[in-house]
Coordinates of C-alpha atoms in Angstrom, one line a residue:
Chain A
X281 CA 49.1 -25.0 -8.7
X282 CA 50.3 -28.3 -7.1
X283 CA 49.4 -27.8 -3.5
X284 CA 50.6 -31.0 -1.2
X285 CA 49.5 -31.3 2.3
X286 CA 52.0 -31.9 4.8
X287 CA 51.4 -33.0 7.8
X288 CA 51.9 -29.9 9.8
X289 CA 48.6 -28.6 7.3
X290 CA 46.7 -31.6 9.1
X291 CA 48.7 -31.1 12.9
X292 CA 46.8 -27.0 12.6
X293 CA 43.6 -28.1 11.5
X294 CA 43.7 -30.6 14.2
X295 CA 44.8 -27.7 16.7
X296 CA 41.9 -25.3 14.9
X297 CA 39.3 -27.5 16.0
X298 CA 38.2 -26.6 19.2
X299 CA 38.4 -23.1 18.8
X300 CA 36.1 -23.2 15.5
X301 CA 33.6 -25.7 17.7
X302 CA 33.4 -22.8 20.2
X303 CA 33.1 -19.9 17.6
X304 CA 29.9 -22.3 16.0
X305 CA 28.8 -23.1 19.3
X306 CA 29.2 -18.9 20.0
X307 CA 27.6 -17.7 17.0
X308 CA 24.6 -19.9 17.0
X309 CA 23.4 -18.7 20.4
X310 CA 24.1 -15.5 19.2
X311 CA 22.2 -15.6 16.6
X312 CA 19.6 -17.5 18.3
X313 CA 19.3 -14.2 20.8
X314 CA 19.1 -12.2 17.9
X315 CA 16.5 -14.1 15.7
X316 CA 14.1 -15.1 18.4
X317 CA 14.4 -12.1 20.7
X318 CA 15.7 -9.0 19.4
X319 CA 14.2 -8.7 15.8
X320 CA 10.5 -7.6 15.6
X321 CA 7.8 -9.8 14.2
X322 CA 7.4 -9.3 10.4
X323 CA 4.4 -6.8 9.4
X324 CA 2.5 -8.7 7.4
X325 CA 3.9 -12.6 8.0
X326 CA 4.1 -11.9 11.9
X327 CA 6.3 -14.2 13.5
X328 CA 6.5 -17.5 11.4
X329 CA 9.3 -14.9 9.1
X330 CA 11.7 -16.0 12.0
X331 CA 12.0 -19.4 10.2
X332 CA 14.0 -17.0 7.7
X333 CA 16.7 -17.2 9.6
X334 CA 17.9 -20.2 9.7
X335 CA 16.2 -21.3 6.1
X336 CA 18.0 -18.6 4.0
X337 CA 21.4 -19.7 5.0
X338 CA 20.7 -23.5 4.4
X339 CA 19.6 -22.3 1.0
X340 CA 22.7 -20.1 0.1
X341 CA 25.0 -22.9 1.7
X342 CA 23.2 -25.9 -0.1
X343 CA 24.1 -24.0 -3.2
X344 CA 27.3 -22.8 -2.3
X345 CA 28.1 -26.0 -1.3
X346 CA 27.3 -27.1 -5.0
X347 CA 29.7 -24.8 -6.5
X348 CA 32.5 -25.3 -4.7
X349 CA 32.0 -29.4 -4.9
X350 CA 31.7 -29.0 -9.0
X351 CA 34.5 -26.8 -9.0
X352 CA 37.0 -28.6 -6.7
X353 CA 36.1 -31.8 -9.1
X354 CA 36.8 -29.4 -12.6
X355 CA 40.1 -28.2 -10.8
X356 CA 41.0 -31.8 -10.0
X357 CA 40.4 -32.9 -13.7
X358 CA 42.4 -30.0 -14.9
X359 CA 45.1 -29.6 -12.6
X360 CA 45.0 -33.7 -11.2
X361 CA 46.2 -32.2 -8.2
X362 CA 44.4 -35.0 -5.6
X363 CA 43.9 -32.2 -2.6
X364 CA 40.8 -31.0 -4.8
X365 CA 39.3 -34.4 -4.8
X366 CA 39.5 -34.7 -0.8
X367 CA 37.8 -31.2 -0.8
X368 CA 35.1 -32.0 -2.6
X369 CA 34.3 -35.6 -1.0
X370 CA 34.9 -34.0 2.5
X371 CA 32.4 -30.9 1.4
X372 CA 29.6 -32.7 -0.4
X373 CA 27.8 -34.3 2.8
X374 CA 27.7 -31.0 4.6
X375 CA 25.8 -29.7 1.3
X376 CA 23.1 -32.7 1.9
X377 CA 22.5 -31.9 5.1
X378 CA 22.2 -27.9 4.5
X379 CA 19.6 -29.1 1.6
X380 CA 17.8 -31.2 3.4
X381 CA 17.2 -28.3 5.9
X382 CA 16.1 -25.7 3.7
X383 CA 13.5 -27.8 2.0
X384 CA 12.3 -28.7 5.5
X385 CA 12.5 -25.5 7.4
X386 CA 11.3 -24.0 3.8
X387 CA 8.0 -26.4 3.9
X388 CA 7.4 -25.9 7.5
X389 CA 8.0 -22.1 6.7
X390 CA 5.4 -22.3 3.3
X391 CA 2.8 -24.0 5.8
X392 CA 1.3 -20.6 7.6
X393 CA 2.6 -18.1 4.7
X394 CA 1.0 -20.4 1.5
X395 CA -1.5 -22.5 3.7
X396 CA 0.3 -25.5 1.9
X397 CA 3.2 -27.5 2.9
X398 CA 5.0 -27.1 -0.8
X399 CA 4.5 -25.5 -3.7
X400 CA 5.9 -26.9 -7.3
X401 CA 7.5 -23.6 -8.3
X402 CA 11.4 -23.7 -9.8
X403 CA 13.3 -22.3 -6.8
X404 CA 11.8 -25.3 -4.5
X405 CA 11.5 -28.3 -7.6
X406 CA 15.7 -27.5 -8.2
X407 CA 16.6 -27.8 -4.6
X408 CA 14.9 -31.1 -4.5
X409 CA 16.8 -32.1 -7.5
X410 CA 19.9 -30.9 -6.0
X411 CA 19.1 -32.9 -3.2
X412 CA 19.1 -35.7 -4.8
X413 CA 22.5 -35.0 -6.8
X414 CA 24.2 -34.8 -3.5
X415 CA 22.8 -38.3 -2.9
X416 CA 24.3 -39.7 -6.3
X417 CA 27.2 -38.4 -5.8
X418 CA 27.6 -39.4 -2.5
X419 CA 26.1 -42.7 -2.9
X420 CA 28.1 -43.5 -6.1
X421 CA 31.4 -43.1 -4.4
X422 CA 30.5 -45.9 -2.0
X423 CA 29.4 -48.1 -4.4
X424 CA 31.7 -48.2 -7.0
X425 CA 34.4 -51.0 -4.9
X426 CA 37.7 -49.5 -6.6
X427 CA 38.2 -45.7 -5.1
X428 CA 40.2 -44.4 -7.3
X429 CA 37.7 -44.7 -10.2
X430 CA 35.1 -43.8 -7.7
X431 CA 36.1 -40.9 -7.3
X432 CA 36.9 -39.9 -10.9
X433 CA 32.9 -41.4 -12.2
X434 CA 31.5 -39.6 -9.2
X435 CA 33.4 -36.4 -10.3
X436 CA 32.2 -36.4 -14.1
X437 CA 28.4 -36.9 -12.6
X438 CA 28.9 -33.6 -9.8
X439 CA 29.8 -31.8 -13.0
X440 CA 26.8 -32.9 -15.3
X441 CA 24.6 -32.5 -12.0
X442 CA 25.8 -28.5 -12.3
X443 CA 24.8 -28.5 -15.6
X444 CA 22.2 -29.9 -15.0
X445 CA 20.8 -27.5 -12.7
X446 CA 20.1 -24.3 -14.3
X447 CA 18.2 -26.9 -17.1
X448 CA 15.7 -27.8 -14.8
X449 CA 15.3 -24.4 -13.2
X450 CA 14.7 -23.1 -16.7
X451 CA 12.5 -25.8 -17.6
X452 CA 10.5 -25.8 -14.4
X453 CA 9.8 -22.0 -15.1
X454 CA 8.6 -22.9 -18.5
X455 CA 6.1 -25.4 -17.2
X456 CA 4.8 -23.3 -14.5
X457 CA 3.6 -21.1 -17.0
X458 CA 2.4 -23.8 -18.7
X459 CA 0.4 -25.4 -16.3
X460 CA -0.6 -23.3 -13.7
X461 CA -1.3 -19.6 -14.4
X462 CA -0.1 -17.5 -11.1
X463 CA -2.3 -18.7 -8.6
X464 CA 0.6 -18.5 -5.8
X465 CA 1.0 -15.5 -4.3
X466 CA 4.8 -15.6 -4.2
X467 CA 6.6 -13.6 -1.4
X468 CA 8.1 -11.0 -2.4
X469 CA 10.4 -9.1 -0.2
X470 CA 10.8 -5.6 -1.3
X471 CA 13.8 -4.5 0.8
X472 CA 14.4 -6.2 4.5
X473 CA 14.8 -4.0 7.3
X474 CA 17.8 -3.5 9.3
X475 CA 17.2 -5.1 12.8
X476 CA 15.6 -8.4 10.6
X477 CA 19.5 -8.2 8.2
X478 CA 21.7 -7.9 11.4
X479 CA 19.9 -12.3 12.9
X480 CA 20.1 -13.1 9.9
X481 CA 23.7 -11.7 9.4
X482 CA 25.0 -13.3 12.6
X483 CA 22.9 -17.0 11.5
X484 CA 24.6 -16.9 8.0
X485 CA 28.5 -16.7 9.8
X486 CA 26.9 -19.8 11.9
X487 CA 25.8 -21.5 9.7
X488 CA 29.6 -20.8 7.5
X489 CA 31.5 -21.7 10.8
X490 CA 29.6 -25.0 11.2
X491 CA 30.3 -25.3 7.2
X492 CA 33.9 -25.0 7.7
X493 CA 34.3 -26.9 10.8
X494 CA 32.1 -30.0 9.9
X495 CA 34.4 -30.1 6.4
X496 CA 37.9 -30.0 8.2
X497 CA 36.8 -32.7 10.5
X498 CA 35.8 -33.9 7.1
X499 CA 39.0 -33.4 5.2
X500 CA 41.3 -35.5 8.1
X501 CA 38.2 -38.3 8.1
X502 CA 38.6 -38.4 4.8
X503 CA 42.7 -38.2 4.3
X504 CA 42.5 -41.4 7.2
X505 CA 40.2 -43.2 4.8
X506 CA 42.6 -42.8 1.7
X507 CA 45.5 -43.8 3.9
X508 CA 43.4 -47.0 5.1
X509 CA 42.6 -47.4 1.8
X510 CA 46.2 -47.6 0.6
X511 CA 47.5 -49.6 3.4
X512 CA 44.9 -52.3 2.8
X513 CA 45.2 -52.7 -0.8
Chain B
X213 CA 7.4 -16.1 28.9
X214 CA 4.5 -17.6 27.2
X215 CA 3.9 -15.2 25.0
X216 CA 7.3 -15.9 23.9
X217 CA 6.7 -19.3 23.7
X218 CA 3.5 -19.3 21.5
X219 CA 5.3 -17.3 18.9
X220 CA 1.6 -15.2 17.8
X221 CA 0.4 -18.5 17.1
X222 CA 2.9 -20.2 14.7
X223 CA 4.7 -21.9 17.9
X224 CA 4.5 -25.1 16.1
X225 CA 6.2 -24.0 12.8
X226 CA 8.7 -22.3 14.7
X227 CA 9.9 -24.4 17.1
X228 CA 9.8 -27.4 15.0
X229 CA 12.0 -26.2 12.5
X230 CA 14.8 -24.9 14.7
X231 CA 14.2 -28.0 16.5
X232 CA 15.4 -30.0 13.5
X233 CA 17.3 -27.6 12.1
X234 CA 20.0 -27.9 15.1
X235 CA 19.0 -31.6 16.2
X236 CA 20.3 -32.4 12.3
X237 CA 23.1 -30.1 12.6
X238 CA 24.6 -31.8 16.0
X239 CA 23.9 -35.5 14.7
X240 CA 25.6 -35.0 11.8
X241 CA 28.6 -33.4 13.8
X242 CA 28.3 -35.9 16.5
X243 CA 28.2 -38.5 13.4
X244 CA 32.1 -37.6 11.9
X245 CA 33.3 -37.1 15.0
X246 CA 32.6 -40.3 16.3
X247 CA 33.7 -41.8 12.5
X248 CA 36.6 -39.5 12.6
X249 CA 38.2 -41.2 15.7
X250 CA 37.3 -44.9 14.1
X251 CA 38.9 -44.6 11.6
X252 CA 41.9 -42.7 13.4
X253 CA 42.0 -46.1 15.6
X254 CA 42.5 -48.5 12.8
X255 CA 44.6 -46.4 11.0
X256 CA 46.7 -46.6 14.3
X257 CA 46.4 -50.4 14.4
X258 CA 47.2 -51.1 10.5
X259 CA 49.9 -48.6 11.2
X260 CA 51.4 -50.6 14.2
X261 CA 50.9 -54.1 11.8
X262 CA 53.1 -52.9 8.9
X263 CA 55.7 -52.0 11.6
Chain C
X220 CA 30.4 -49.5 -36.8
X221 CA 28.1 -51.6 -38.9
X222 CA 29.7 -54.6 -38.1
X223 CA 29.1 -53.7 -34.1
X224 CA 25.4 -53.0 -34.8
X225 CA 25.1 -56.1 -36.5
X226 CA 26.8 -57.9 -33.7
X227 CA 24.5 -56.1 -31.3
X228 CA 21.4 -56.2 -33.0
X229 CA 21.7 -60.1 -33.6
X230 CA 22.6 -60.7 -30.3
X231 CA 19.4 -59.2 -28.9
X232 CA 17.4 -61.1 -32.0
X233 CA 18.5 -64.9 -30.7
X234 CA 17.1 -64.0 -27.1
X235 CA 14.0 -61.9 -28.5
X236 CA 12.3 -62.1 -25.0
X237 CA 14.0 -58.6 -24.5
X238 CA 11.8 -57.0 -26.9
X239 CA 8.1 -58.4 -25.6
X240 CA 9.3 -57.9 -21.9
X241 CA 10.0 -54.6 -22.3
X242 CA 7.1 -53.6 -24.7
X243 CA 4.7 -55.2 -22.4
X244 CA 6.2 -53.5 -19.3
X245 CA 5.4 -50.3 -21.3
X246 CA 2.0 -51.7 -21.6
X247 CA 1.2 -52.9 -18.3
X248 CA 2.4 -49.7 -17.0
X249 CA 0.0 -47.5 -19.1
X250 CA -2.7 -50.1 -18.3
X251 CA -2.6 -49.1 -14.5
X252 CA -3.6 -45.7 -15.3
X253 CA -7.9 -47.0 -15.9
X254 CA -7.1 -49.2 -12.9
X255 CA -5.8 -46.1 -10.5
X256 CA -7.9 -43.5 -11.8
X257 CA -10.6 -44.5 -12.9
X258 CA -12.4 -44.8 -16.4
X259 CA -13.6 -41.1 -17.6
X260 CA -12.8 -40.2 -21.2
X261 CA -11.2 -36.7 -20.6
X262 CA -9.5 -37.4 -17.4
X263 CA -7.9 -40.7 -19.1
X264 CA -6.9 -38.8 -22.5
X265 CA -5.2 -35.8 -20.1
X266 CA -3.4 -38.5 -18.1
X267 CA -1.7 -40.8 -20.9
X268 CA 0.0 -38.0 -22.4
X269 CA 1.5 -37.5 -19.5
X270 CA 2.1 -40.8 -17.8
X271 CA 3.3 -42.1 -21.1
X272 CA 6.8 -40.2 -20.6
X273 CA 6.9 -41.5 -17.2
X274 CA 6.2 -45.5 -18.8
X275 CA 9.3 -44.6 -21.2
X276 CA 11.3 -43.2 -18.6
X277 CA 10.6 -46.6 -16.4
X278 CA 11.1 -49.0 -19.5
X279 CA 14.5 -47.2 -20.2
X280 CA 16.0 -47.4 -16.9
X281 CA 15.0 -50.8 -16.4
X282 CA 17.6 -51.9 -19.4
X283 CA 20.3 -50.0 -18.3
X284 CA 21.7 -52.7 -17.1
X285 CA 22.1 -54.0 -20.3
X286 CA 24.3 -51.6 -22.7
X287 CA 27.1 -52.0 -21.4
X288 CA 27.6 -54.6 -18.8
X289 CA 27.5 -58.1 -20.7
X290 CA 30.4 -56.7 -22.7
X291 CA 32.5 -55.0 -19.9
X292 CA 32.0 -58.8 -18.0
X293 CA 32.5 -61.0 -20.6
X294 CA 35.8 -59.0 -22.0
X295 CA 34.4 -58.0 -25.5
X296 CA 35.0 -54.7 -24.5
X297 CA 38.6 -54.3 -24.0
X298 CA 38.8 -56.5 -27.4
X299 CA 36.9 -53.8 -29.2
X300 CA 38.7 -51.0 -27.2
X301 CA 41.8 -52.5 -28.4
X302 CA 41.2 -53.1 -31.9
X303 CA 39.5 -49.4 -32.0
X304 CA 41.3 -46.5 -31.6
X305 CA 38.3 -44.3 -31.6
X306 CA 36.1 -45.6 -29.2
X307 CA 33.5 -43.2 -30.4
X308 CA 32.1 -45.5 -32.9
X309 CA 31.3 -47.9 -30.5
X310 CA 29.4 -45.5 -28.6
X311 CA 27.5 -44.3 -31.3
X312 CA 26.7 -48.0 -32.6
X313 CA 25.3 -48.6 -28.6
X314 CA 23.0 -45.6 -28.9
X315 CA 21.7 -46.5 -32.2
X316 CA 21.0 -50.5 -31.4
X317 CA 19.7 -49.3 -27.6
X318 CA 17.6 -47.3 -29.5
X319 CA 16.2 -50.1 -31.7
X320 CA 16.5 -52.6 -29.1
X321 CA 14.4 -51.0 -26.6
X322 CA 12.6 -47.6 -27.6
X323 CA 11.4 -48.0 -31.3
X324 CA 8.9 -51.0 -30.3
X325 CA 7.5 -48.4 -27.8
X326 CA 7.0 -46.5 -30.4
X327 CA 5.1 -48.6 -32.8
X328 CA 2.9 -49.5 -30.1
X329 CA 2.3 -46.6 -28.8
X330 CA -0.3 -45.4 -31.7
X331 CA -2.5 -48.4 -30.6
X332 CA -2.4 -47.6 -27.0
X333 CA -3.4 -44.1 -27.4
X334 CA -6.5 -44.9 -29.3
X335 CA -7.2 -47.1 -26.5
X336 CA -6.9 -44.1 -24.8
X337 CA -9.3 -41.8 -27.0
X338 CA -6.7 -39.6 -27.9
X339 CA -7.8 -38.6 -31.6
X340 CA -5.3 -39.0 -34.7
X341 CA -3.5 -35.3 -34.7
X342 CA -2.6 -35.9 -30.5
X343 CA -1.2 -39.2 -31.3
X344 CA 0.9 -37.7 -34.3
X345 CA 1.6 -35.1 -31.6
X346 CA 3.1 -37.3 -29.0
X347 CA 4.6 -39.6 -31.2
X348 CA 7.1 -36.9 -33.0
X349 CA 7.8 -35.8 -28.9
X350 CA 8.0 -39.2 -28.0
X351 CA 10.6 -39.9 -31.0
X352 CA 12.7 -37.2 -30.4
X353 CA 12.5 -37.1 -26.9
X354 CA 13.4 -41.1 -26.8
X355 CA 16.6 -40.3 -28.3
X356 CA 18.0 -38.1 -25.5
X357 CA 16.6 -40.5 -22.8
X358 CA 19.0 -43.5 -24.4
X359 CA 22.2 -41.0 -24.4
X360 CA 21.5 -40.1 -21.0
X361 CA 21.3 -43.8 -20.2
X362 CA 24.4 -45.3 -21.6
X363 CA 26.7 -42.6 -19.9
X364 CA 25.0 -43.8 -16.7
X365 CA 25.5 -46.8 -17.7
X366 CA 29.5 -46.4 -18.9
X367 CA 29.9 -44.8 -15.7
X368 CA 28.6 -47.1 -13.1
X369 CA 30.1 -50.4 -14.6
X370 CA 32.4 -51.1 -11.9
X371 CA 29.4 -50.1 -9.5
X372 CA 27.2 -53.0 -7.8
X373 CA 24.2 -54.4 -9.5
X374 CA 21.7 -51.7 -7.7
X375 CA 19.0 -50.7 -10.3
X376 CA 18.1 -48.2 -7.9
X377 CA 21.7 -46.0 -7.7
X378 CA 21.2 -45.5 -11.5
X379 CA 17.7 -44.6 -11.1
X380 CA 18.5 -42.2 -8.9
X381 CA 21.2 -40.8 -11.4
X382 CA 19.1 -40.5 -14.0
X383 CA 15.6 -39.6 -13.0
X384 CA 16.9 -35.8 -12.3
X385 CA 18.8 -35.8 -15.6
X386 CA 15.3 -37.0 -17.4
X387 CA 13.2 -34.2 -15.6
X388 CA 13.5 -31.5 -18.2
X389 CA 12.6 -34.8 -21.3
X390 CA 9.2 -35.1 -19.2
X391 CA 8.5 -31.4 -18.9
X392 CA 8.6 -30.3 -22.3
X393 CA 7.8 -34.2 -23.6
X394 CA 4.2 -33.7 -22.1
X395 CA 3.7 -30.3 -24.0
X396 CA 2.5 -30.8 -27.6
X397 CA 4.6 -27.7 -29.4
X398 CA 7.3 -27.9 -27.5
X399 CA 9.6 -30.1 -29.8
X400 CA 11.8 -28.1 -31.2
X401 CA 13.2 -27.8 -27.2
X402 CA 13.1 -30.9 -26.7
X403 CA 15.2 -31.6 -29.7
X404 CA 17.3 -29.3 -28.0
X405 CA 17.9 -30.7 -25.5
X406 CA 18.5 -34.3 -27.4
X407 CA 21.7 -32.6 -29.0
X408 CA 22.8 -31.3 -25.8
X409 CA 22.6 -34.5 -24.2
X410 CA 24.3 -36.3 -27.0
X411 CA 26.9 -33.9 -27.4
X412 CA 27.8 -34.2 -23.3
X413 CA 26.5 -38.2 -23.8
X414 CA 29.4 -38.9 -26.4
X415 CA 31.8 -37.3 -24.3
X416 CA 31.2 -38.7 -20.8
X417 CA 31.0 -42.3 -21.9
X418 CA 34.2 -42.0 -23.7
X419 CA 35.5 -41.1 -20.7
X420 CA 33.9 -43.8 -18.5
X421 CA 34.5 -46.8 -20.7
X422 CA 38.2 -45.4 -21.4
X423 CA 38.5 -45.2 -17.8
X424 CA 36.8 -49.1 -17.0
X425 CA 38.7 -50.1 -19.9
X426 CA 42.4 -49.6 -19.2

């Protein structure tokens, strides 16, 4: 499963780019039509559910984003095939910033629904964590002077971070029951209807297309870097 | 149009968040695009220097 | 193995202002709690069980710095590499003097700070068998971070950052009184992924 990249792999990403620009640039407004104008109000959250739109798929990419980084760092360490380490150091900054948007669209969001501006409940306490295991890994790399190692220390920690993760979910369940008896009244979405799937449909393709078009602008920053790198030593 | 724009009273949440929502999301584009072409500029230059 | 304790342990012995600065960082930290929240009985006794974790977790990340680095600077450690083939012994010799060094004077002071803090003899028993087992996990935790960000620059606050979301689930179930058996758990798991990942770091540093 050796995979080398050639330089006529970087010559089409290069010539990919502005199409994939225009198809984020498309699908946002699109699904800015949709969300803001064509799906109703919710019934009982009225229109502060709109926030929904662009929340969810932060949330599902912040996590995605996880998985793939912890997985392209396993494959490296298996297969010690170095393409998997460029994925995963061009992929992991795009999963900060999708974190740090769902926990601030979420809080803004939990403001008007849960009159408060965050609740210590698993789903939200992980993310934060996760948050914070994008930042040590991303802040590891840079500070550990030789690369190469940096990149192999600050692939063991991704891994122990995705271990890490469903401990604390686990363990923040356990100590919500612990010390708070159910005093949230947790949203619970019993089945969404159509014309509220088909925003937040087109938002989640947007929000994929800036995924992948952010990390292959990524992947050549970061293939110039490892060149720089190897020129200079 | 103002209807619209108040949002049945949660303009503020609303247009806050997609405010930063998108204002992060084009920074942070705008951010490896501009690193993207430094680094393709010294690469260029310690590429001319070795030859 | 013995012979690295003894090396270690003696080593902290001839500069013993390791141990009374970290026991009374531990102190000073529980003292602040009176100061910030005031001096009422219940509130006090509910508070120390919990900011007690948060003392330890402080008082172990700041000697982080310290398992591993005066050897990997100094050299000793690609001598002991060398002359070990399995470096796992070393490891496990670091965990146990860390342990020593830094955690079990917490403990024996901790029994006298908690009656300073009303708690009543079967709490203190309480926290001290959470505290002891929990205290074990927190130092395997520590030296992987620490094996791993040797070649890193001196920033205290990089490694805090590493480890504080690794010690979340030690603090949740450390501050609930039954809930050792969990946390002992948990101890295992972290040794058994502890032993592993330093290994790897040091062997990494190392070559």
């Amino acid at each position: 499963m050796y995979i080398k990249i050639k330089n006529n792999h970087i010559e089409f990403i290069k010539s990919a780019n502005p199409y994939l620009i225009f198809a984020t640039i498309f699908a946002f407004v699109i699904g800015l039509y949709y969300s803001l104008f064509q799906s109703p109000p919710d019934y009982i959250q009225g229109d502060s559910m709109r926030i929904m739109y662009i929340h969810v798929p932060s949330a599902w990419f912040a996590l995605m984003t996880y998985s793939i980084l912890a997985g392209s760092c396993v494959l490296w360490f298996i297969t010690r095939n170095p393409l998997f380490n460029v994925v995963a150091r061009s992929i992991a900054q795009v999963g900060m910033v999708f974190t740090l948007m769902s926990l601030i669209t979420g809080s803004i969001w939990g403001k008007p629904t849960w009159g408060v501006w965050w609740v210590w409940d698993a789903r939200l306490t992980s993310m934060l964590i996760l948050f914070f295991l994008y930042i040590a890994y991303i802040f590891l790399w840079q500070a550990i002077s030789n690369k190469e190692l940096a990149s192999k220390i600050s692939a063991a920690l991704a891994i122990i971070g995705f271990i890490n993760i469903p401990i604390i979910k686990f363990s923040v369940d356990w100590w919500n029951t612990l010390h708070q008896p159910a005093s949230i009244s947790k949203l619970s979405a019993p089945s969404i209807d159509e014309s509220m799937l088909i925003p937040l449909f087109i938002m989640t393709a947007a929000c994929f297309l800036f995924l992948v078009t952010v990390s292959l602008i990524r992947f050549r920053l970061v293939l110039i870097e490892n060149k720089i790198l190897r020129t200079s030593n | 149009m103002n209807e619209f724009l108040d949002m049945g009273g949660y303009a503020i949440f609303i247009w806050s968040s997609y405010g930063i929502f998108f204002f992060s999301l084009i920074i942070f584009f705008l951010i490896n695009i501009s690193n993207l072409r430094k680094y393709e500029k010294i690469f260029s230059k310690t590429k001319n220097k070795i030859e | 193995m013995s012979n690295l304790i003894k090396r270690d342990l003696l080593l902290s012995f001839y500069s013993s202002a390791n141990f009374f600065f970290t026991v009374s960082f531990f102190i000073l930290v529980l003292i602040l709690i009176p100061f910030a929240f005031g001096t009422q009985t219940d509130q006090l006794k509910n508070l120390f069980k919990g900011v007690v974790w948060i003392a330890l977790a402080l008082s172990i990340i700041i000697t982080v710095d310290r398992i591993f680095n005066a050897d990997y600077e100094d050299g000793n450690l690609d001598i002991i590499m060398q002359k070990n083939k399995t470096i796992e012994y070393l490891i496990i010799s670091k965990y146990i003097t860390h342990w020593f060094i830094y955690c079990l004077p917490l403990l024996v002071i901790l029994p006298i700070l908690s009656f300073l803090f009303y708690l009543d003899y079967s709490e203190t028993i309480q926290i001290f068998i959470n505290l002891f087992i929990g205290s074990f996990g927190m130092v395997f935790i520590a030296n992987f971070v620490s094996a791993l960000t040797l070649g890193a620059r001196r920033t205290i606050f990089l490694k805090a950052i590493i480890m504080i979301p690794l010690f979340v689930p030690f603090i949740i179930f450390g501050s609930d009184a039954g809930s050792w058996p969990i946390l002992l758990a948990l101890s295992m798991l972290s040794f058994v992924i502890s032993i592993y990942v330093t290994a790897y770091g040091l062997r990494l540093y190392g070559e």
